[in-house]
mmCIF file of C-alpha atoms in Angstrom:
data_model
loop_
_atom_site.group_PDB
_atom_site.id
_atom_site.type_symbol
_atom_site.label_atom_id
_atom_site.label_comp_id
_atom_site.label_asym_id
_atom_site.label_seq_id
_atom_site.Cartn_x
_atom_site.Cartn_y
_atom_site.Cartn_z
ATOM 1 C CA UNK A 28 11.339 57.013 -49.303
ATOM 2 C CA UNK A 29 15.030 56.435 -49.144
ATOM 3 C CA UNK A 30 14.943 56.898 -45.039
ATOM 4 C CA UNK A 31 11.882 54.410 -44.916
ATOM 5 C CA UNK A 32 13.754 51.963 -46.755
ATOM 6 C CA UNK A 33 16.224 51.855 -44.392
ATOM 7 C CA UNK A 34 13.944 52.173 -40.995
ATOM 8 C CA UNK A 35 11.893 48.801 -42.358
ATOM 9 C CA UNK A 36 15.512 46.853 -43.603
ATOM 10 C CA UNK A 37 17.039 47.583 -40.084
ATOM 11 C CA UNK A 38 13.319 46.551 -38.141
ATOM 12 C CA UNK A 39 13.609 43.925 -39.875
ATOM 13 C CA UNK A 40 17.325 42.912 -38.878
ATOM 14 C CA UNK A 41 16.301 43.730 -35.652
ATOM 15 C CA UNK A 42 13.509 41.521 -35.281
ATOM 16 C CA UNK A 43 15.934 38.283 -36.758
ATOM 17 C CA UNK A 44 18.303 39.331 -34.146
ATOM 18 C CA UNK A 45 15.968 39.235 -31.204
ATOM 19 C CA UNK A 46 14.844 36.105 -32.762
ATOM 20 C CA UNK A 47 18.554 34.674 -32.649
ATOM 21 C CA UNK A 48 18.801 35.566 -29.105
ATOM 22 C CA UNK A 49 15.444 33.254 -28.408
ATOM 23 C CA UNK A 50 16.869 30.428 -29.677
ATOM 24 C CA UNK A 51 20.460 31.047 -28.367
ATOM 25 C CA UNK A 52 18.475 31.088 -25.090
ATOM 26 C CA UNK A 53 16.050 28.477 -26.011
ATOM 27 C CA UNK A 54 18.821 25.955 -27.024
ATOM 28 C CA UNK A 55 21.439 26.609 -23.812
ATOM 29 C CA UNK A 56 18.551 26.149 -21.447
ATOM 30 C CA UNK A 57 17.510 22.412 -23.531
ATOM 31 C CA UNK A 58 21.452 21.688 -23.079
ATOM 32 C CA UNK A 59 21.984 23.060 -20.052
ATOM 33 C CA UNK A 60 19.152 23.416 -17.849
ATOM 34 C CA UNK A 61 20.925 26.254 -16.511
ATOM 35 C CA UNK A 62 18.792 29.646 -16.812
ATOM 36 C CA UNK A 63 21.392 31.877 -15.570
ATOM 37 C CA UNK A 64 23.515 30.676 -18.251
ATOM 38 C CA UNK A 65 20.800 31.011 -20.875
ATOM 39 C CA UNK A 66 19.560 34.398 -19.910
ATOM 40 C CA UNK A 67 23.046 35.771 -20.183
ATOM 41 C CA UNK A 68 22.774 34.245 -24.172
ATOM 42 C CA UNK A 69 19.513 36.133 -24.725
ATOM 43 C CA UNK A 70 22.235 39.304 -24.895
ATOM 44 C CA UNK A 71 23.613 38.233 -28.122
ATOM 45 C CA UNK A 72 20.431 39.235 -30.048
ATOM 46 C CA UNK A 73 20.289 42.727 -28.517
ATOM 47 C CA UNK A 74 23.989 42.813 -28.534
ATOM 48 C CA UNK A 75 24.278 42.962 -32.542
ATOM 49 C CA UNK A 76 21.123 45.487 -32.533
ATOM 50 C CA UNK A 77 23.993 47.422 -30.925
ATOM 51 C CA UNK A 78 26.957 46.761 -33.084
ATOM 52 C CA UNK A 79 24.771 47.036 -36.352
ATOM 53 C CA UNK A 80 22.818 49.632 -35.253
ATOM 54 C CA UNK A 81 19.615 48.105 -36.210
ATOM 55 C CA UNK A 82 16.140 48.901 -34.754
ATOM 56 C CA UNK A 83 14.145 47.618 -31.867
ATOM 57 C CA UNK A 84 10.794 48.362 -31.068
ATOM 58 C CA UNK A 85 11.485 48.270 -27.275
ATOM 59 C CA UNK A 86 14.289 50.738 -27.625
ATOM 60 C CA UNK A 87 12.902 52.692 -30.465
ATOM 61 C CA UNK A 88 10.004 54.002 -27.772
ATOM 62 C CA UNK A 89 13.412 55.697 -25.806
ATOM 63 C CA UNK A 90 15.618 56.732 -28.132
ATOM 64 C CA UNK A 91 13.269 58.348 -30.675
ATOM 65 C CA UNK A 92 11.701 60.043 -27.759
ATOM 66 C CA UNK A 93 13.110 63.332 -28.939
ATOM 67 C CA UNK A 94 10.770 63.199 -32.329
ATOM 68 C CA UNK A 95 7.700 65.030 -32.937
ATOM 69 C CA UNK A 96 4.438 62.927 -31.918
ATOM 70 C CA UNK A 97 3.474 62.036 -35.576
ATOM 71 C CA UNK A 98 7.343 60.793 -36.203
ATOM 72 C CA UNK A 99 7.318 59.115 -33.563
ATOM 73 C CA UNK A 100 3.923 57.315 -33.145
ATOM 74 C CA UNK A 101 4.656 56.564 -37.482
ATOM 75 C CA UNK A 102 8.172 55.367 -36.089
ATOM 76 C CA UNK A 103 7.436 52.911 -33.827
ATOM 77 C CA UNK A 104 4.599 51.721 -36.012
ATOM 78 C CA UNK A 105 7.270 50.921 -38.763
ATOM 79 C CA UNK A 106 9.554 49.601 -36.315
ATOM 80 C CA UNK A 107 6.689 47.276 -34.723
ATOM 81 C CA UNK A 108 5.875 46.009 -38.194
ATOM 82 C CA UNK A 109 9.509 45.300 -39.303
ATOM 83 C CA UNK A 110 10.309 43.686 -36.313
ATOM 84 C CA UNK A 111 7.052 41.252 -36.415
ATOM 85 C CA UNK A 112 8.164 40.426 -39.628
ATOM 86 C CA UNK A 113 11.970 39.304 -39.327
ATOM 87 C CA UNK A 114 10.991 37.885 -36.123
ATOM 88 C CA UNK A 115 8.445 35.581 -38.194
ATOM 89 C CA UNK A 116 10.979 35.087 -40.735
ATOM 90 C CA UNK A 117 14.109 34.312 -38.554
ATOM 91 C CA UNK A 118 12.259 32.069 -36.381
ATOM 92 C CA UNK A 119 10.984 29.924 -39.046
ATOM 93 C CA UNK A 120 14.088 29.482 -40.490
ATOM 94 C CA UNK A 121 15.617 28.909 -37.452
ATOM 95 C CA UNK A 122 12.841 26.597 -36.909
ATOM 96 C CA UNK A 123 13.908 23.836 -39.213
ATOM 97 C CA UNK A 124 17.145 23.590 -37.752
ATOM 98 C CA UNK A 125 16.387 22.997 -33.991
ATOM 99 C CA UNK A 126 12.428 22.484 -32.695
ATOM 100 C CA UNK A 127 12.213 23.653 -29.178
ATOM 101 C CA UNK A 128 9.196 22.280 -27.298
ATOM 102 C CA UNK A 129 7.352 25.733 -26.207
ATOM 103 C CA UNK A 130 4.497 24.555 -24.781
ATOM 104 C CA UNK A 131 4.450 25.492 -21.256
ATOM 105 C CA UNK A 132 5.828 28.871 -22.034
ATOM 106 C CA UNK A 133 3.088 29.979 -24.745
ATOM 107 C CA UNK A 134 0.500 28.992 -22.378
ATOM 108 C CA UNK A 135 2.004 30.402 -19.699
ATOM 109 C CA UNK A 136 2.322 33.631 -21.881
ATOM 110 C CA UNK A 137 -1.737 33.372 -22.833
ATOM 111 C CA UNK A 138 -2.832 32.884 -19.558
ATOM 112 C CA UNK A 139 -2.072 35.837 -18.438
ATOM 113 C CA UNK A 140 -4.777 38.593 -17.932
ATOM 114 C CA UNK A 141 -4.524 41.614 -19.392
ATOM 115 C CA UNK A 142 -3.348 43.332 -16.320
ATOM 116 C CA UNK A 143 -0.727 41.328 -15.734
ATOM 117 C CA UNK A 144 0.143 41.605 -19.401
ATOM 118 C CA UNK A 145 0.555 45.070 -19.227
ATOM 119 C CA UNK A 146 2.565 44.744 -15.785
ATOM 120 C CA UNK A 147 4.825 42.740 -17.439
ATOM 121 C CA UNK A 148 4.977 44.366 -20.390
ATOM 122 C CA UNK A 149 6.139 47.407 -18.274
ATOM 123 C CA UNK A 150 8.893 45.972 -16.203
ATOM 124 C CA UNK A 151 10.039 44.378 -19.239
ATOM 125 C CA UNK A 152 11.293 47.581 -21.051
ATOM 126 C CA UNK A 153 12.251 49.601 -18.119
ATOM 127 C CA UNK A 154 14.693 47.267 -17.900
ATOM 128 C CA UNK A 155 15.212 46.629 -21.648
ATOM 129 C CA UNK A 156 15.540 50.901 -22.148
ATOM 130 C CA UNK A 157 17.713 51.030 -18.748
ATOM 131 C CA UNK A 158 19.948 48.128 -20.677
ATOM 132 C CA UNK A 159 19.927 50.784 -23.835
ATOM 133 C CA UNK A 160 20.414 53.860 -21.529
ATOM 134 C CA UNK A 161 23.513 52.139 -19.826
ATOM 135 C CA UNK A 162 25.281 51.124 -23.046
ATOM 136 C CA UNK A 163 24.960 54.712 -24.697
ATOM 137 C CA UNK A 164 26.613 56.359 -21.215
ATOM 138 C CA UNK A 165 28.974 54.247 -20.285
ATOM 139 C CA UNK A 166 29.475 51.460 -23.407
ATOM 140 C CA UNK A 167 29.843 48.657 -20.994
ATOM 141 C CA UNK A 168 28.555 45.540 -22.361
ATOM 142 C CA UNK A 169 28.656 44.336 -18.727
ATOM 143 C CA UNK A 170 25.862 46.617 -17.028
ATOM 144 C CA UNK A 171 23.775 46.709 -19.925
ATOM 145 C CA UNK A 172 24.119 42.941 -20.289
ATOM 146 C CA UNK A 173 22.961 42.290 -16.617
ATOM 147 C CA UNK A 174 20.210 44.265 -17.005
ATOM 148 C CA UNK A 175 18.774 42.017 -19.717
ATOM 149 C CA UNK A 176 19.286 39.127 -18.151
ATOM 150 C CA UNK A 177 17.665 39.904 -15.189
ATOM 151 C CA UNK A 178 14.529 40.868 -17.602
ATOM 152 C CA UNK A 179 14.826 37.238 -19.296
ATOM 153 C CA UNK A 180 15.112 35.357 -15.537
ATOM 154 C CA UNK A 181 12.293 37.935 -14.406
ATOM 155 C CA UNK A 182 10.247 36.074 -17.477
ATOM 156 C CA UNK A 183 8.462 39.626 -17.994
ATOM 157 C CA UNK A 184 6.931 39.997 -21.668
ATOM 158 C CA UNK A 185 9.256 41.697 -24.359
ATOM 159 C CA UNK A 186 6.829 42.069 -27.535
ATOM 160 C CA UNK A 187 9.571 41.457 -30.291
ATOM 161 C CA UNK A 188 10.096 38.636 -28.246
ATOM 162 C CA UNK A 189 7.165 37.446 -28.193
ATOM 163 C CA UNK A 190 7.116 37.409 -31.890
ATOM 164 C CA UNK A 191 9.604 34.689 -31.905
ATOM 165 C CA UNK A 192 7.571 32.553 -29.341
ATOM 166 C CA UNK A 193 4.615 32.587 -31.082
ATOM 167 C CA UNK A 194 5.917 31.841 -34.420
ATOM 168 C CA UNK A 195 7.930 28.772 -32.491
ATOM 169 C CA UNK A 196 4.701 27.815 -31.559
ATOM 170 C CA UNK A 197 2.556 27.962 -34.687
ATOM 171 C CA UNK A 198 5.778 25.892 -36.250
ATOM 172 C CA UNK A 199 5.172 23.194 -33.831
ATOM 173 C CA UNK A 200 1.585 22.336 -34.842
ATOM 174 C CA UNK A 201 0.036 23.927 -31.315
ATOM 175 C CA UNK A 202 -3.481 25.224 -31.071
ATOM 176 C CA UNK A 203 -2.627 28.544 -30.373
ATOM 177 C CA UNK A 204 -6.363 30.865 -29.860
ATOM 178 C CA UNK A 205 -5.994 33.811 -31.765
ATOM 179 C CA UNK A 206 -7.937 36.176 -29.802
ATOM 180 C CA UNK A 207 -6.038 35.472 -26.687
ATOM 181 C CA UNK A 208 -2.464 36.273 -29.023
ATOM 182 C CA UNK A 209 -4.056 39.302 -30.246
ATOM 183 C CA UNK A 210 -4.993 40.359 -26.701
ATOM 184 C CA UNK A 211 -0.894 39.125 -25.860
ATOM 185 C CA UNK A 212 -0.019 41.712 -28.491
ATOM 186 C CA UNK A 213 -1.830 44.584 -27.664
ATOM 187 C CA UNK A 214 -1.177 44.678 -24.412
ATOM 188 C CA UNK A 215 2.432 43.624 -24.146
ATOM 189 C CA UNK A 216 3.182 46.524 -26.675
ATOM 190 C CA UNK A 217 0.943 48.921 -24.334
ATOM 191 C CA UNK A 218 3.085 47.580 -21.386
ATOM 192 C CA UNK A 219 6.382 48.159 -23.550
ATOM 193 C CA UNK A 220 5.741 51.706 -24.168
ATOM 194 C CA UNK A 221 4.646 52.660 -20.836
ATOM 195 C CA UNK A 222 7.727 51.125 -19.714
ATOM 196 C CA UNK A 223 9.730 53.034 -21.857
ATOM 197 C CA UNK A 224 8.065 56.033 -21.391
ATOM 198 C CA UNK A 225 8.999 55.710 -17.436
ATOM 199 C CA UNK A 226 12.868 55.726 -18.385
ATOM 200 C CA UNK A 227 12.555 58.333 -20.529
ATOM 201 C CA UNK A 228 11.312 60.248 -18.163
ATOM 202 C CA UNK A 229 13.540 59.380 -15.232
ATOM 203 C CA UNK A 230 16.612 59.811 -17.804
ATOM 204 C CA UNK A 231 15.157 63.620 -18.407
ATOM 205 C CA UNK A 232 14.588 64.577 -14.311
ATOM 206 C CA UNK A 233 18.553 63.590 -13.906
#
């Protein structure tokens, strides 16, 4: 009980953090209209996963590779459902501070087929894990931070991300359909762990 305590407080955290990233990103590229420069601010939500040592789904499906299937299926489950939630939370409190106008990107985001979801999805946390892989060899912010923001200028789906969006978007008042976020969610998360998966195993074969 103790251990799942701790996995949901730290999904949690790491859900708000990916959710500070968004709007780090979100309010340099209003400023600025620079996305090189915002992408490289999208790092500061991954970068104090790192230094906390909280959990993210996208790097949970690598680095709990190594647990039995039922751990790790029930792992990324809690992880997926901790992270939805401080993503939710963070972004609505966030929210009320700053109102970024999302509207192009959500529909961009729901007008994607399901193919290209999962695509997406996939490219997404190959880099993401690569990012995560990097950092734990060499512990240079540098690499892993290029990495990620060559994910956020690729505009490839990152689920926890995603989370953030979407609540951004419900904030705003916009008519988001639910069965085409549902389909977003299922098949960004499929994409996420295949992507995963791939680095896992190309981490293994070296």
């Amino acid at each position: 009980i103790k251990n799942m305590k701790k996995s949901i407080i730290n999904s949690f955290l790491g859900g708000a953090s990916i959710s500070f990233g968004c709007f780090c990103y979100l309010i340099t590229l209003q400023k600025t209209d620079n996305a090189y420069l915002a992408s490289t601010t999208f790092y500061l939500g991954l970068l104090l996963i790192m230094l906390m040592k909280t959990d993210l789904f996208t790097g949970k499906v690598f680095s709990n590779s190594h647990l039995k299937l039922p751990e790790y299926i029930k792992s990324l489950i809690v992880t997926w459902v901790g992270n939805l939630a401080g993503g939710v939370f963070a972004s609505f409190c966030f929210y009320q501070i700053i109102k970024p106008d999302l509207t192009s990107l959500i529909s961009n985001k729901l007008s994607l087929n399901p193919i290209q979801m999962l695509i997406s999805g996939v490219i997404c946390n190959i880099l993401v894990c690569a990012a995560v892989y990097a950092f734990s060899k060499t512990n240079n912010h540098l690499i892993s931070g290029f990495l990620i923001v060559c994910f956020v200028l690729l505009g490839v789906e990152h689920i926890v991300a995603n989370f953030s969006y979407f609540t951004i978007g419900f904030c705003s008042g916009l008519n988001i359909d639910l069965f085409s976020l549902l389909k977003s969610l299922f098949f960004v998360t499929i994409g996420n762990i295949i992507g995963g998966r791939i680095i896992i195993y190309m981490a293994n074969k070296n």
